[in-house]
Amino acid sequence: MERRGFLRWFTLLFGALCGGSGLVSLLGRRPQDGGWQVVAKPEEFEGQPALRVRLAVRAGWETAERPIYLVRDGEGIKALDARCTHLGCTVRFKEGEFRCPCHRGVFDAAGQPVSGPVSVPLPTLETRVQDGAIEVRA
Ligand code: FES
């Protein structure tokens, strides 16, 4: 094989290997969307009206954690996003209701707006109990 031909093939092969490994690396680092995450064991939630837990969510190419609350929903469990629907501050559960520290918005224990500048309920996240764990879909 001539030197020029060898260099051409070598360059093509090298480029394909670099491009392929870069693509695999990018795809491998990408967090999964819509997956179920274990957030607590049922016994951790026993006897409490609300339990604050963390949920990993995708933000662009990175994964960030954000607080959510598990609350009672009849015989079941419901997960509420802890971000206030007014301007996004994190609400806190106190004395049977969710209170927003930023503008004094108040939601009831089911996440419904009660007073203050809030008019939209706290978003509900899909929840299930599977294999002895409480799971929430991110
Ligand atoms: Fe919660 Fe304004 S951000 S009341």
CSV table of C-alpha atoms and ligand atoms in Angstrom, one decimal:
chain,number,residue,atom,x,y,z
A,1,MET,CA,0.0,0.0,0.0
A,2,GLU,CA,1.3,3.4,-0.9
A,3,ARG,CA,2.1,5.9,1.9
A,4,ARG,CA,-0.7,8.3,0.8
A,5,GLY,CA,-3.3,5.5,0.7
A,6,PHE,CA,-2.2,4.3,4.2
A,7,LEU,CA,-2.5,7.8,5.6
A,8,ARG,CA,-6.0,8.2,4.1
A,9,TRP,CA,-7.2,4.9,5.6
A,10,PHE,CA,-5.5,5.6,8.9
A,11,THR,CA,-7.2,9.1,9.1
A,12,LEU,CA,-10.6,7.6,8.3
A,13,LEU,CA,-10.3,4.8,10.9
A,14,PHE,CA,-9.0,7.2,13.6
A,15,GLY,CA,-11.9,9.7,12.9
A,16,ALA,CA,-14.5,6.9,13.1
A,17,LEU,CA,-13.1,5.6,16.4
A,18,CYS,CA,-13.0,9.1,17.9
A,19,GLY,CA,-16.5,10.0,16.7
A,20,GLY,CA,-18.0,6.7,17.8
A,21,SER,CA,-16.5,6.8,21.3
A,22,GLY,CA,-17.6,10.4,21.8
A,23,LEU,CA,-21.1,9.6,20.8
A,24,VAL,CA,-21.2,6.6,23.1
A,25,SER,CA,-19.8,8.8,25.9
A,26,LEU,CA,-22.5,11.4,25.4
A,27,LEU,CA,-25.3,8.9,25.3
A,28,GLY,CA,-24.0,7.1,28.3
A,29,ARG,CA,-24.0,10.2,30.5
A,30,ARG,CA,-27.5,11.3,29.5
A,31,PRO,CA,-29.9,10.8,32.5
A,32,GLN,CA,-33.0,8.8,31.9
A,33,ASP,CA,-36.4,10.6,31.8
A,34,GLY,CA,-39.7,9.3,33.2
A,35,GLY,CA,-38.2,6.6,35.3
A,36,TRP,CA,-39.5,5.4,38.6
A,37,GLN,CA,-37.4,6.3,41.6
A,38,VAL,CA,-37.4,4.9,45.1
A,39,VAL,CA,-37.9,7.8,47.4
A,40,ALA,CA,-38.8,6.2,50.7
A,41,LYS,CA,-39.9,3.0,52.5
A,42,PRO,CA,-43.6,2.9,53.7
A,43,GLU,CA,-42.4,2.5,57.3
A,44,GLU,CA,-40.6,5.9,57.1
A,45,PHE,CA,-43.9,7.5,56.2
A,46,GLU,CA,-46.0,5.8,59.0
A,47,GLY,CA,-47.7,8.0,61.4
A,48,GLN,CA,-46.7,11.2,59.6
A,49,PRO,CA,-49.1,13.5,57.7
A,50,ALA,CA,-46.3,14.5,55.2
A,51,LEU,CA,-42.8,13.3,54.5
A,52,ARG,CA,-40.3,15.5,52.7
A,53,VAL,CA,-38.0,13.5,50.3
A,54,ARG,CA,-35.8,14.3,47.3
A,55,LEU,CA,-36.4,13.4,43.7
A,56,ALA,CA,-33.6,13.4,41.0
A,57,VAL,CA,-34.8,15.2,37.9
A,58,ARG,CA,-33.1,15.9,34.6
A,59,ALA,CA,-32.2,19.6,34.0
A,60,GLY,CA,-30.7,19.8,30.5
A,61,TRP,CA,-27.7,17.4,30.5
A,62,GLU,CA,-27.4,17.3,34.2
A,63,THR,CA,-29.4,15.7,37.0
A,64,ALA,CA,-30.5,17.8,39.9
A,65,GLU,CA,-32.4,16.9,43.1
A,66,ARG,CA,-35.5,18.7,44.2
A,67,PRO,CA,-37.7,18.3,47.3
A,68,ILE,CA,-41.1,16.7,47.0
A,69,TYR,CA,-43.6,15.7,49.7
A,70,LEU,CA,-45.4,12.4,50.2
A,71,VAL,CA,-48.9,13.0,51.7
A,72,ARG,CA,-51.8,10.7,52.5
A,73,ASP,CA,-54.5,10.4,49.8
A,74,GLY,CA,-57.3,8.3,51.3
A,75,GLU,CA,-55.8,4.9,51.7
A,76,GLY,CA,-53.0,5.7,49.3
A,77,ILE,CA,-50.0,8.0,49.0
A,78,LYS,CA,-49.7,11.1,46.8
A,79,ALA,CA,-46.5,13.0,45.9
A,80,LEU,CA,-46.6,16.8,45.6
A,81,ASP,CA,-44.0,19.0,44.1
A,82,ALA,CA,-42.6,21.3,46.8
A,83,ARG,CA,-42.3,24.2,44.4
A,84,CYS,CA,-44.8,26.9,45.1
A,85,THR,CA,-47.0,27.6,42.1
A,86,HIS,CA,-46.8,31.3,42.6
A,87,LEU,CA,-43.1,32.0,41.9
A,88,GLY,CA,-41.4,28.7,42.7
A,89,CYS,CA,-40.1,29.0,46.2
A,90,THR,CA,-40.0,25.8,48.2
A,91,VAL,CA,-43.0,25.2,50.5
A,92,ARG,CA,-42.7,23.7,54.0
A,93,PHE,CA,-45.3,21.5,55.7
A,94,LYS,CA,-46.2,22.9,59.1
A,95,GLU,CA,-49.3,22.3,61.2
A,96,GLY,CA,-51.3,20.5,58.6
A,97,GLU,CA,-50.7,22.8,55.6
A,98,PHE,CA,-48.0,23.8,53.2
A,99,ARG,CA,-46.7,27.3,53.7
A,100,CYS,CA,-44.6,29.3,51.3
A,101,PRO,CA,-42.0,31.5,53.0
A,102,CYS,CA,-41.7,33.9,50.1
A,103,HIS,CA,-45.1,35.6,49.9
A,104,ARG,CA,-47.0,33.7,52.5
A,105,GLY,CA,-48.9,31.5,50.2
A,106,VAL,CA,-50.7,28.6,51.9
A,107,PHE,CA,-51.9,25.3,50.5
A,108,ASP,CA,-53.9,22.7,52.4
A,109,ALA,CA,-52.5,19.2,53.1
A,110,ALA,CA,-53.8,18.0,49.7
A,111,GLY,CA,-51.9,20.8,47.9
A,112,GLN,CA,-54.9,23.0,47.1
A,113,PRO,CA,-54.5,26.8,47.4
A,114,VAL,CA,-55.9,28.3,50.5
A,115,SER,CA,-54.7,31.8,50.9
A,116,GLY,CA,-52.1,34.3,49.7
A,117,PRO,CA,-51.2,34.9,46.1
A,118,VAL,CA,-51.4,31.3,45.2
A,119,SER,CA,-54.3,30.1,42.9
A,120,VAL,CA,-52.9,26.9,41.4
A,121,PRO,CA,-52.6,23.6,43.3
A,122,LEU,CA,-49.2,22.1,44.0
A,123,PRO,CA,-48.4,19.7,41.1
A,124,THR,CA,-49.0,16.0,41.8
A,125,LEU,CA,-46.5,13.4,40.7
A,126,GLU,CA,-47.3,9.8,39.8
A,127,THR,CA,-46.7,7.5,42.8
A,128,ARG,CA,-46.7,3.8,43.4
A,129,VAL,CA,-45.7,1.3,46.1
A,130,GLN,CA,-43.6,-1.5,44.5
A,131,ASP,CA,-41.4,-4.2,46.1
A,132,GLY,CA,-41.7,-2.6,49.6
A,133,ALA,CA,-40.7,0.9,48.5
A,134,ILE,CA,-42.5,4.1,47.6
A,135,GLU,CA,-41.7,5.1,44.1
A,136,VAL,CA,-42.3,8.4,42.2
A,137,ARG,CA,-42.0,8.9,38.5
A,138,ALA,CA,-39.6,11.7,37.7
B,1,FES,FE1,-44.9,31.1,47.1
B,1,FES,FE2,-45.0,33.6,46.1
B,1,FES,S1,-43.5,32.1,45.7
B,1,FES,S2,-46.3,32.7,47.5
